[in-house]
PDB file of C-alpha atoms and ligand atoms in Angstrom:
ATOM      1  CA  MET K 247     -10.595   9.585   1.692  1.00  0.00           C
ATOM      2  CA  ILE K 248      -7.268   9.948   3.517  1.00  0.00           C
ATOM      3  CA  GLU K 249      -5.903  13.025   5.191  1.00  0.00           C
ATOM      4  CA  LEU K 250      -2.665  13.457   7.130  1.00  0.00           C
ATOM      5  CA  LYS K 251      -2.351  16.717   9.034  1.00  0.00           C
ATOM      6  CA  SER K 252       1.095  17.677  10.343  1.00  0.00           C
ATOM      7  CA  VAL K 253       2.018  14.131  11.306  1.00  0.00           C
ATOM      8  CA  SER K 254       5.277  13.687  13.235  1.00  0.00           C
ATOM      9  CA  LYS K 255       6.716  10.536  14.744  1.00  0.00           C
ATOM     10  CA  TRP K 256       9.807   9.675  16.737  1.00  0.00           C
ATOM     11  CA  TYR K 257      11.539   6.443  17.665  1.00  0.00           C
ATOM     12  CA  GLY K 258      13.009   7.577  20.964  1.00  0.00           C
ATOM     13  CA  SER K 259      14.827  10.767  20.065  1.00  0.00           C
ATOM     14  CA  PHE K 260      15.078   9.841  16.362  1.00  0.00           C
ATOM     15  CA  GLN K 261      12.527  11.683  14.237  1.00  0.00           C
ATOM     16  CA  VAL K 262      11.194   9.415  11.505  1.00  0.00           C
ATOM     17  CA  LEU K 263       8.306  11.612  10.235  1.00  0.00           C
ATOM     18  CA  ASP K 264       8.571  15.389  10.244  1.00  0.00           C
ATOM     19  CA  ASP K 265       5.368  17.408   9.871  1.00  0.00           C
ATOM     20  CA  CYS K 266       3.905  15.320   7.027  1.00  0.00           C
ATOM     21  CA  SER K 267       0.649  16.515   5.478  1.00  0.00           C
ATOM     22  CA  THR K 268      -1.202  15.243   2.421  1.00  0.00           C
ATOM     23  CA  ARG K 269      -4.684  14.399   1.175  1.00  0.00           C
ATOM     24  CA  ILE K 270      -5.786  11.530  -1.013  1.00  0.00           C
ATOM     25  CA  GLU K 271      -9.179  11.843  -2.667  1.00  0.00           C
ATOM     26  CA  LYS K 272     -11.358   8.881  -3.573  1.00  0.00           C
ATOM     27  CA  GLY K 273     -10.037   7.181  -6.706  1.00  0.00           C
ATOM     28  CA  GLU K 274      -6.617   8.800  -6.564  1.00  0.00           C
ATOM     29  CA  VAL K 275      -3.427   6.789  -6.965  1.00  0.00           C
ATOM     30  CA  VAL K 276      -0.564   8.314  -5.027  1.00  0.00           C
ATOM     31  CA  VAL K 277       2.960   7.015  -5.507  1.00  0.00           C
ATOM     32  CA  VAL K 278       5.436   7.560  -2.665  1.00  0.00           C
ATOM     33  CA  CYS K 279       9.125   7.423  -3.494  1.00  0.00           C
ATOM     34  CA  GLY K 280      12.379   8.528  -1.951  1.00  0.00           C
ATOM     35  CA  PRO K 281      15.646   7.175  -0.572  1.00  0.00           C
ATOM     36  CA  SER K 282      15.874   4.226   1.774  1.00  0.00           C
ATOM     37  CA  GLY K 283      15.291   5.267   5.386  1.00  0.00           C
ATOM     38  CA  SER K 284      13.261   8.359   4.507  1.00  0.00           C
ATOM     39  CA  GLY K 285      10.193   7.065   6.334  1.00  0.00           C
ATOM     40  CA  LYS K 286       8.064   5.810   3.411  1.00  0.00           C
ATOM     41  CA  SER K 287       7.080   2.539   5.112  1.00  0.00           C
ATOM     42  CA  THR K 288       6.418   4.322   8.376  1.00  0.00           C
ATOM     43  CA  LEU K 289       4.254   6.928   6.631  1.00  0.00           C
ATOM     44  CA  ILE K 290       2.104   4.370   4.862  1.00  0.00           C
ATOM     45  CA  LYS K 291       1.689   2.302   8.029  1.00  0.00           C
ATOM     46  CA  THR K 292       0.366   5.289   9.972  1.00  0.00           C
ATOM     47  CA  ILE K 293      -2.748   5.128   7.800  1.00  0.00           C
ATOM     48  CA  ASN K 294      -3.962   1.853   9.303  1.00  0.00           C
ATOM     49  CA  ALA K 295      -2.334   2.591  12.669  1.00  0.00           C
ATOM     50  CA  LEU K 296       0.301  -0.116  12.352  1.00  0.00           C
ATOM     51  CA  GLU K 297       2.598   2.756  13.367  1.00  0.00           C
ATOM     52  CA  PRO K 298       1.168   5.112  15.990  1.00  0.00           C
ATOM     53  CA  VAL K 299       2.224   8.765  15.815  1.00  0.00           C
ATOM     54  CA  GLN K 300       2.949  11.282  18.560  1.00  0.00           C
ATOM     55  CA  LYS K 301       1.772  14.381  16.732  1.00  0.00           C
ATOM     56  CA  GLY K 302      -0.776  15.322  14.109  1.00  0.00           C
ATOM     57  CA  GLU K 303      -4.031  13.878  12.796  1.00  0.00           C
ATOM     58  CA  ILE K 304      -4.804  11.010  10.439  1.00  0.00           C
ATOM     59  CA  TRP K 305      -8.267  10.653   8.938  1.00  0.00           C
ATOM     60  CA  VAL K 306      -9.447   7.693   6.861  1.00  0.00           C
ATOM     61  CA  ASN K 307     -12.919   8.012   5.369  1.00  0.00           C
ATOM     62  CA  GLY K 308     -13.996  10.220   8.259  1.00  0.00           C
ATOM     63  CA  THR K 309     -12.465   8.012  10.981  1.00  0.00           C
ATOM     64  CA  PRO K 310      -9.869   9.691  13.246  1.00  0.00           C
ATOM     65  CA  VAL K 311      -7.071   7.076  13.276  1.00  0.00           C
ATOM     66  CA  HIS K 312      -5.090   9.116  15.816  1.00  0.00           C
ATOM     67  CA  ASP K 313      -7.972   8.986  18.310  1.00  0.00           C
ATOM     68  CA  PRO K 314      -7.343   6.328  20.996  1.00  0.00           C
ATOM     69  CA  LYS K 315     -11.091   5.582  21.016  1.00  0.00           C
ATOM     70  CA  THR K 316     -11.080   4.453  17.365  1.00  0.00           C
ATOM     71  CA  ASP K 317     -11.802   0.766  16.758  1.00  0.00           C
ATOM     72  CA  LEU K 318      -8.515  -0.142  15.028  1.00  0.00           C
ATOM     73  CA  PRO K 319      -9.382  -3.740  14.022  1.00  0.00           C
ATOM     74  CA  LYS K 320     -12.492  -2.369  12.306  1.00  0.00           C
ATOM     75  CA  LEU K 321     -10.486   0.332  10.550  1.00  0.00           C
ATOM     76  CA  ARG K 322      -7.856  -2.175   9.409  1.00  0.00           C
ATOM     77  CA  SER K 323     -10.526  -4.476   8.001  1.00  0.00           C
ATOM     78  CA  HIS K 324     -11.334  -1.701   5.483  1.00  0.00           C
ATOM     79  CA  VAL K 325      -7.750  -0.856   4.574  1.00  0.00           C
ATOM     80  CA  GLY K 326      -6.016  -3.358   2.292  1.00  0.00           C
ATOM     81  CA  MET K 327      -2.286  -3.649   2.706  1.00  0.00           C
ATOM     82  CA  VAL K 328       0.283  -5.466   0.586  1.00  0.00           C
ATOM     83  CA  PHE K 329       3.889  -5.625   1.751  1.00  0.00           C
ATOM     84  CA  GLN K 330       7.194  -6.402   0.118  1.00  0.00           C
ATOM     85  CA  HIS K 331       7.097  -9.936   1.542  1.00  0.00           C
ATOM     86  CA  PHE K 332       3.872 -11.667   0.738  1.00  0.00           C
ATOM     87  CA  GLU K 333       3.059 -12.880   4.231  1.00  0.00           C
ATOM     88  CA  LEU K 334       0.616 -15.549   3.147  1.00  0.00           C
ATOM     89  CA  PHE K 335      -0.005 -18.302   5.693  1.00  0.00           C
ATOM     90  CA  PRO K 336       2.334 -21.071   4.471  1.00  0.00           C
ATOM     91  CA  HIS K 337       0.314 -23.927   5.974  1.00  0.00           C
ATOM     92  CA  LEU K 338      -2.974 -22.840   4.372  1.00  0.00           C
ATOM     93  CA  THR K 339      -4.021 -23.306   0.757  1.00  0.00           C
ATOM     94  CA  VAL K 340      -4.560 -20.315  -1.494  1.00  0.00           C
ATOM     95  CA  THR K 341      -8.331 -20.552  -0.994  1.00  0.00           C
ATOM     96  CA  GLN K 342      -7.941 -20.799   2.782  1.00  0.00           C
ATOM     97  CA  ASN K 343      -5.626 -17.778   2.721  1.00  0.00           C
ATOM     98  CA  LEU K 344      -8.308 -15.875   0.834  1.00  0.00           C
ATOM     99  CA  THR K 345     -11.165 -16.763   3.168  1.00  0.00           C
ATOM    100  CA  ILE K 346      -9.783 -16.796   6.705  1.00  0.00           C
ATOM    101  CA  ALA K 347      -9.935 -13.062   7.435  1.00  0.00           C
ATOM    102  CA  GLN K 348     -13.297 -12.682   5.732  1.00  0.00           C
ATOM    103  CA  VAL K 349     -14.720 -15.323   8.083  1.00  0.00           C
ATOM    104  CA  LYS K 350     -12.889 -14.294  11.257  1.00  0.00           C
ATOM    105  CA  VAL K 351     -12.923 -10.507  10.878  1.00  0.00           C
ATOM    106  CA  LEU K 352     -15.923  -9.747   8.656  1.00  0.00           C
ATOM    107  CA  ARG K 353     -17.948 -12.724   9.992  1.00  0.00           C
ATOM    108  CA  ARG K 354     -18.882 -13.869   6.505  1.00  0.00           C
ATOM    109  CA  SER K 355     -20.084 -17.416   6.022  1.00  0.00           C
ATOM    110  CA  LEU K 356     -17.482 -19.776   4.579  1.00  0.00           C
ATOM    111  CA  ASP K 357     -19.570 -20.101   1.441  1.00  0.00           C
ATOM    112  CA  GLU K 358     -19.785 -16.344   0.913  1.00  0.00           C
ATOM    113  CA  ALA K 359     -16.084 -15.919   1.698  1.00  0.00           C
ATOM    114  CA  ARG K 360     -15.116 -18.608  -0.832  1.00  0.00           C
ATOM    115  CA  LYS K 361     -17.236 -16.995  -3.518  1.00  0.00           C
ATOM    116  CA  ARG K 362     -15.700 -13.590  -2.922  1.00  0.00           C
ATOM    117  CA  GLY K 363     -12.145 -14.955  -2.575  1.00  0.00           C
ATOM    118  CA  LEU K 364     -12.331 -17.018  -5.753  1.00  0.00           C
ATOM    119  CA  LYS K 365     -13.755 -14.077  -7.676  1.00  0.00           C
ATOM    120  CA  MET K 366     -10.724 -12.025  -6.644  1.00  0.00           C
ATOM    121  CA  LEU K 367      -8.412 -14.945  -7.454  1.00  0.00           C
ATOM    122  CA  GLU K 368      -9.882 -15.041 -10.940  1.00  0.00           C
ATOM    123  CA  ARG K 369      -9.303 -11.331 -11.247  1.00  0.00           C
ATOM    124  CA  VAL K 370      -5.571 -11.762 -10.617  1.00  0.00           C
ATOM    125  CA  GLY K 371      -5.497 -14.695 -13.047  1.00  0.00           C
ATOM    126  CA  LEU K 372      -4.749 -17.517 -10.615  1.00  0.00           C
ATOM    127  CA  MET K 373      -7.914 -19.605 -10.468  1.00  0.00           C
ATOM    128  CA  ALA K 374      -5.951 -22.700 -11.523  1.00  0.00           C
ATOM    129  CA  HIS K 375      -3.885 -22.470  -8.323  1.00  0.00           C
ATOM    130  CA  LYS K 376      -6.696 -22.265  -5.780  1.00  0.00           C
ATOM    131  CA  ASP K 377      -5.836 -25.522  -3.991  1.00  0.00           C
ATOM    132  CA  LYS K 378      -2.065 -25.064  -3.891  1.00  0.00           C
ATOM    133  CA  PHE K 379       0.031 -23.959  -0.936  1.00  0.00           C
ATOM    134  CA  PRO K 380       1.957 -20.661  -1.145  1.00  0.00           C
ATOM    135  CA  GLY K 381       5.271 -22.539  -1.324  1.00  0.00           C
ATOM    136  CA  GLN K 382       4.160 -24.119  -4.603  1.00  0.00           C
ATOM    137  CA  LEU K 383       3.756 -20.699  -6.249  1.00  0.00           C
ATOM    138  CA  SER K 384       6.307 -18.274  -7.670  1.00  0.00           C
ATOM    139  CA  GLY K 385       6.975 -15.010  -5.847  1.00  0.00           C
ATOM    140  CA  GLY K 386       4.935 -13.066  -8.384  1.00  0.00           C
ATOM    141  CA  GLN K 387       2.009 -15.460  -8.010  1.00  0.00           C
ATOM    142  CA  GLN K 388       2.189 -15.249  -4.210  1.00  0.00           C
ATOM    143  CA  GLN K 389       2.110 -11.477  -4.381  1.00  0.00           C
ATOM    144  CA  ARG K 390      -0.949 -11.628  -6.664  1.00  0.00           C
ATOM    145  CA  VAL K 391      -2.640 -13.918  -4.119  1.00  0.00           C
ATOM    146  CA  ALA K 392      -1.777 -11.372  -1.417  1.00  0.00           C
ATOM    147  CA  ILE K 393      -3.481  -8.679  -3.514  1.00  0.00           C
ATOM    148  CA  ALA K 394      -6.518 -10.926  -4.076  1.00  0.00           C
ATOM    149  CA  ARG K 395      -6.658 -11.591  -0.340  1.00  0.00           C
ATOM    150  CA  ALA K 396      -6.671  -7.862   0.434  1.00  0.00           C
ATOM    151  CA  LEU K 397      -9.355  -7.242  -2.224  1.00  0.00           C
ATOM    152  CA  SER K 398     -11.550  -9.991  -0.767  1.00  0.00           C
ATOM    153  CA  MET K 399     -12.065  -7.754   2.264  1.00  0.00           C
ATOM    154  CA  ASP K 400     -13.701  -5.047   0.090  1.00  0.00           C
ATOM    155  CA  PRO K 401     -11.175  -2.391   1.070  1.00  0.00           C
ATOM    156  CA  ILE K 402     -11.966   1.292   0.664  1.00  0.00           C
ATOM    157  CA  VAL K 403      -8.277   1.961   0.023  1.00  0.00           C
ATOM    158  CA  MET K 404      -5.278  -0.202  -0.861  1.00  0.00           C
ATOM    159  CA  LEU K 405      -1.814   0.468   0.564  1.00  0.00           C
ATOM    160  CA  PHE K 406       1.220  -1.054  -1.145  1.00  0.00           C
ATOM    161  CA  ASP K 407       4.707  -1.029   0.357  1.00  0.00           C
ATOM    162  CA  GLU K 408       7.265  -1.901  -2.321  1.00  0.00           C
ATOM    163  CA  PRO K 409       5.195  -4.856  -3.546  1.00  0.00           C
ATOM    164  CA  THR K 410       7.620  -5.735  -6.332  1.00  0.00           C
ATOM    165  CA  SER K 411      11.009  -5.009  -4.822  1.00  0.00           C
ATOM    166  CA  ALA K 412      11.577  -8.548  -3.496  1.00  0.00           C
ATOM    167  CA  LEU K 413      10.600 -10.193  -6.782  1.00  0.00           C
ATOM    168  CA  ASP K 414      12.768 -11.583  -9.545  1.00  0.00           C
ATOM    169  CA  PRO K 415      12.681  -9.091 -12.427  1.00  0.00           C
ATOM    170  CA  GLU K 416      10.631 -11.321 -14.707  1.00  0.00           C
ATOM    171  CA  MET K 417       7.806 -11.367 -12.151  1.00  0.00           C
ATOM    172  CA  VAL K 418       7.553  -7.643 -11.554  1.00  0.00           C
ATOM    173  CA  GLY K 419       5.374  -7.042 -14.631  1.00  0.00           C
ATOM    174  CA  GLU K 420       2.593  -9.458 -13.668  1.00  0.00           C
ATOM    175  CA  VAL K 421       2.166  -7.774 -10.268  1.00  0.00           C
ATOM    176  CA  LEU K 422       2.295  -4.262 -11.734  1.00  0.00           C
ATOM    177  CA  ASP K 423      -0.311  -5.277 -14.335  1.00  0.00           C
ATOM    178  CA  VAL K 424      -2.719  -6.198 -11.534  1.00  0.00           C
ATOM    179  CA  MET K 425      -2.008  -2.879  -9.787  1.00  0.00           C
ATOM    180  CA  VAL K 426      -2.532  -0.918 -13.014  1.00  0.00           C
ATOM    181  CA  SER K 427      -5.881  -2.585 -13.630  1.00  0.00           C
ATOM    182  CA  LEU K 428      -6.947  -1.833 -10.051  1.00  0.00           C
ATOM    183  CA  ALA K 429      -5.958   1.803 -10.534  1.00  0.00           C
ATOM    184  CA  ASN K 430      -7.868   1.994 -13.805  1.00  0.00           C
ATOM    185  CA  GLU K 431     -10.959   0.620 -12.082  1.00  0.00           C
ATOM    186  CA  GLY K 432     -10.913   3.545  -9.668  1.00  0.00           C
ATOM    187  CA  MET K 433      -9.443   1.988  -6.516  1.00  0.00           C
ATOM    188  CA  THR K 434      -7.969   4.553  -4.115  1.00  0.00           C
ATOM    189  CA  MET K 435      -4.324   3.568  -3.739  1.00  0.00           C
ATOM    190  CA  MET K 436      -1.184   4.695  -1.959  1.00  0.00           C
ATOM    191  CA  CYS K 437       1.864   2.884  -3.287  1.00  0.00           C
ATOM    192  CA  VAL K 438       5.434   3.048  -2.063  1.00  0.00           C
ATOM    193  CA  THR K 439       7.360   2.022  -5.160  1.00  0.00           C
ATOM    194  CA  HIS K 440      10.310   2.964  -7.283  1.00  0.00           C
ATOM    195  CA  GLU K 441       8.638   1.594 -10.409  1.00  0.00           C
ATOM    196  CA  MET K 442       8.474   4.903 -12.212  1.00  0.00           C
ATOM    197  CA  GLY K 443       6.852   3.273 -15.260  1.00  0.00           C
ATOM    198  CA  PHE K 444       3.916   2.441 -12.993  1.00  0.00           C
ATOM    199  CA  ALA K 445       3.894   5.986 -11.638  1.00  0.00           C
ATOM    200  CA  ARG K 446       3.885   7.464 -15.141  1.00  0.00           C
ATOM    201  CA  LYS K 447       1.046   5.209 -16.212  1.00  0.00           C
ATOM    202  CA  VAL K 448      -1.428   5.571 -13.359  1.00  0.00           C
ATOM    203  CA  ALA K 449      -0.316   7.964 -10.618  1.00  0.00           C
ATOM    204  CA  SER K 450      -2.526  10.950  -9.934  1.00  0.00           C
ATOM    205  CA  ARG K 451       0.189  12.368  -7.724  1.00  0.00           C
ATOM    206  CA  VAL K 452       3.736  11.615  -6.655  1.00  0.00           C
ATOM    207  CA  ILE K 453       5.093  12.234  -3.165  1.00  0.00           C
ATOM    208  CA  PHE K 454       8.851  12.397  -2.692  1.00  0.00           C
ATOM    209  CA  MET K 455      10.208  11.879   0.816  1.00  0.00           C
ATOM    210  CA  ASP K 456      13.705  12.739   1.932  1.00  0.00           C
ATOM    211  CA  VAL K 457      15.784  11.513   4.841  1.00  0.00           C
ATOM    212  CA  GLY K 458      14.538  13.033   8.040  1.00  0.00           C
ATOM    213  CA  GLY K 459      10.971  12.007   7.227  1.00  0.00           C
ATOM    214  CA  LYS K 460       9.970  15.123   5.314  1.00  0.00           C
ATOM    215  CA  ILE K 461       7.596  15.265   2.375  1.00  0.00           C
ATOM    216  CA  LEU K 462       9.701  17.273  -0.036  1.00  0.00           C
ATOM    217  CA  GLU K 463       7.372  17.105  -3.048  1.00  0.00           C
ATOM    218  CA  ASP K 464       3.681  16.375  -3.434  1.00  0.00           C
ATOM    219  CA  CYS K 465       2.603  17.140  -6.972  1.00  0.00           C
ATOM    220  CA  THR K 466       0.879  15.795 -10.061  1.00  0.00           C
ATOM    221  CA  LYS K 467       2.785  13.227 -12.085  1.00  0.00           C
ATOM    222  CA  GLU K 468       2.842  15.682 -14.976  1.00  0.00           C
ATOM    223  CA  ASP K 469       4.739  18.178 -12.813  1.00  0.00           C
ATOM    224  CA  PHE K 470       6.897  15.494 -11.212  1.00  0.00           C
ATOM    225  CA  PHE K 471       8.159  13.973 -14.454  1.00  0.00           C
ATOM    226  CA  GLY K 472       7.578  16.797 -16.897  1.00  0.00           C
ATOM    227  CA  ASN K 473       9.007  19.809 -15.170  1.00  0.00           C
ATOM    228  CA  PRO K 474      12.386  18.871 -13.694  1.00  0.00           C
ATOM    229  CA  ASP K 475      13.466  22.461 -13.234  1.00  0.00           C
ATOM    230  CA  ALA K 476      10.616  23.081 -10.836  1.00  0.00           C
ATOM    231  CA  ARG K 477      11.756  20.167  -8.637  1.00  0.00           C
ATOM    232  CA  GLN K 478      13.828  20.359  -5.493  1.00  0.00           C
ATOM    233  CA  PRO K 479      17.522  19.599  -6.102  1.00  0.00           C
ATOM    234  CA  ARG K 480      17.214  16.459  -3.919  1.00  0.00           C
ATOM    235  CA  THR K 481      14.341  15.168  -6.060  1.00  0.00           C
ATOM    236  CA  LYS K 482      16.201  15.848  -9.300  1.00  0.00           C
ATOM    237  CA  ASP K 483      19.231  14.056  -7.938  1.00  0.00           C
ATOM    238  CA  PHE K 484      17.138  11.037  -6.863  1.00  0.00           C
ATOM    239  CA  LEU K 485      15.277  10.840 -10.177  1.00  0.00           C
ATOM    240  CA  GLY K 486      18.567  11.053 -12.011  1.00  0.00           C
ATOM    241  CA  LYS K 487      19.678   7.911 -10.184  1.00  0.00           C
ATOM    242  CA  ILE K 488      16.588   5.762 -10.630  1.00  0.00           C
ATOM    243  CA  LEU K 489      15.322   6.724 -14.098  1.00  0.00           C
TER     244      LEU K 489
HETATM  245  P1  ADP C 758      11.829   3.640   4.249  1.00  0.00           P
HETATM  246  O1  ADP C 758      10.619   2.780   4.097  1.00  0.00           O
HETATM  247  O2  ADP C 758      11.726   4.927   3.513  1.00  0.00           O
HETATM  248  O3  ADP C 758      13.090   2.914   3.887  1.00  0.00           O
HETATM  249  P2  ADP C 758      11.300   3.397   7.097  1.00  0.00           P
HETATM  250  O4  ADP C 758       9.987   4.026   7.344  1.00  0.00           O
HETATM  251  O5  ADP C 758      11.355   1.926   7.045  1.00  0.00           O
HETATM  252  O6  ADP C 758      11.950   4.052   5.782  1.00  0.00           O
HETATM  253  O7  ADP C 758      12.330   3.858   8.207  1.00  0.00           O
HETATM  254  C1  ADP C 758      12.663   5.217   8.435  1.00  0.00           C
HETATM  255  C2  ADP C 758      13.712   5.312   9.479  1.00  0.00           C
HETATM  256  O8  ADP C 758      13.212   4.873  10.730  1.00  0.00           O
HETATM  257  C3  ADP C 758      14.964   4.488   9.206  1.00  0.00           C
HETATM  258  O9  ADP C 758      16.084   5.245   9.573  1.00  0.00           O
HETATM  259  C4  ADP C 758      14.781   3.285  10.087  1.00  0.00           C
HETATM  260  O10 ADP C 758      16.032   2.770  10.473  1.00  0.00           O
HETATM  261  C5  ADP C 758      14.035   3.858  11.278  1.00  0.00           C
HETATM  262  N1  ADP C 758      13.165   2.856  11.905  1.00  0.00           N
HETATM  263  C6  ADP C 758      12.180   2.140  11.290  1.00  0.00           C
HETATM  264  N2  ADP C 758      11.566   1.336  12.181  1.00  0.00           N
HETATM  265  C7  ADP C 758      12.143   1.552  13.393  1.00  0.00           C
HETATM  266  C8  ADP C 758      11.939   1.026  14.716  1.00  0.00           C
HETATM  267  N3  ADP C 758      10.986   0.133  14.977  1.00  0.00           N
HETATM  268  N4  ADP C 758      12.758   1.500  15.702  1.00  0.00           N
HETATM  269  C9  ADP C 758      13.697   2.429  15.460  1.00  0.00           C
HETATM  270  N5  ADP C 758      13.948   2.961  14.243  1.00  0.00           N
HETATM  271  C10 ADP C 758      13.183   2.546  13.214  1.00  0.00           C
HETATM  272 MG1   MG C 759      10.350   0.869   3.359  1.00  0.00          MG
END
């Protein structure tokens, strides 16, 4: 579904991704972790070309993202993305937030878009809030709306960039629950998160990135958590701090 081949990226002379390669098969859930500044956000954003790269190849479902001829708006319409900050439109209701991209990007009728959006809203347990504005919801609820909005576009893959790290602790669980159920339903997911409970529950693989933009580990969760002696010293050190 996703393949990165020797991807490197620089900001000026600063190298932010260094020869990163990985593959994500359909239905896999890959958790990306590592210290702040190691390039996790940049890596995940290369997949829908929010961050262009200077070297290497990126393939999403057979589409060459690195190719300048690729229709990026079309690609992005199939790749769901949820960020740390919910980025809902504050002046639109929840239902309007859920329908606008379906109508404008996918050219669905308003009726069809509402049906799809409300179905996804029900799935994240927020039907009762459909006519509210984002500011009337808690952070956890807003993030669940953001997930429902991404799902309304029928994505082939969902990218998450620290979706719970800006939330009050009591709201983290409700967002992770939605992500776990998505994973269990077979959604292909790449998640930057330090929620290792989530990783233990649903990850197929764990990628560890280190400063300098290198993928230091890319292994099954069983190996990542169960076999500390096989891990790189940097990974062991990092896990020791966050677990
Ligand atoms: P992470 O998500 O792991 O914290 P990022 O991908 O956000 O890491 O950033 C990796 C590195 O690239 C950091 O050192 C950051 O300061 C730098 N960086 C990110 N965005 C830019 C930018 N637009 N211009 C210059 N440097 C950047
Ligand atoms: Mg980041």
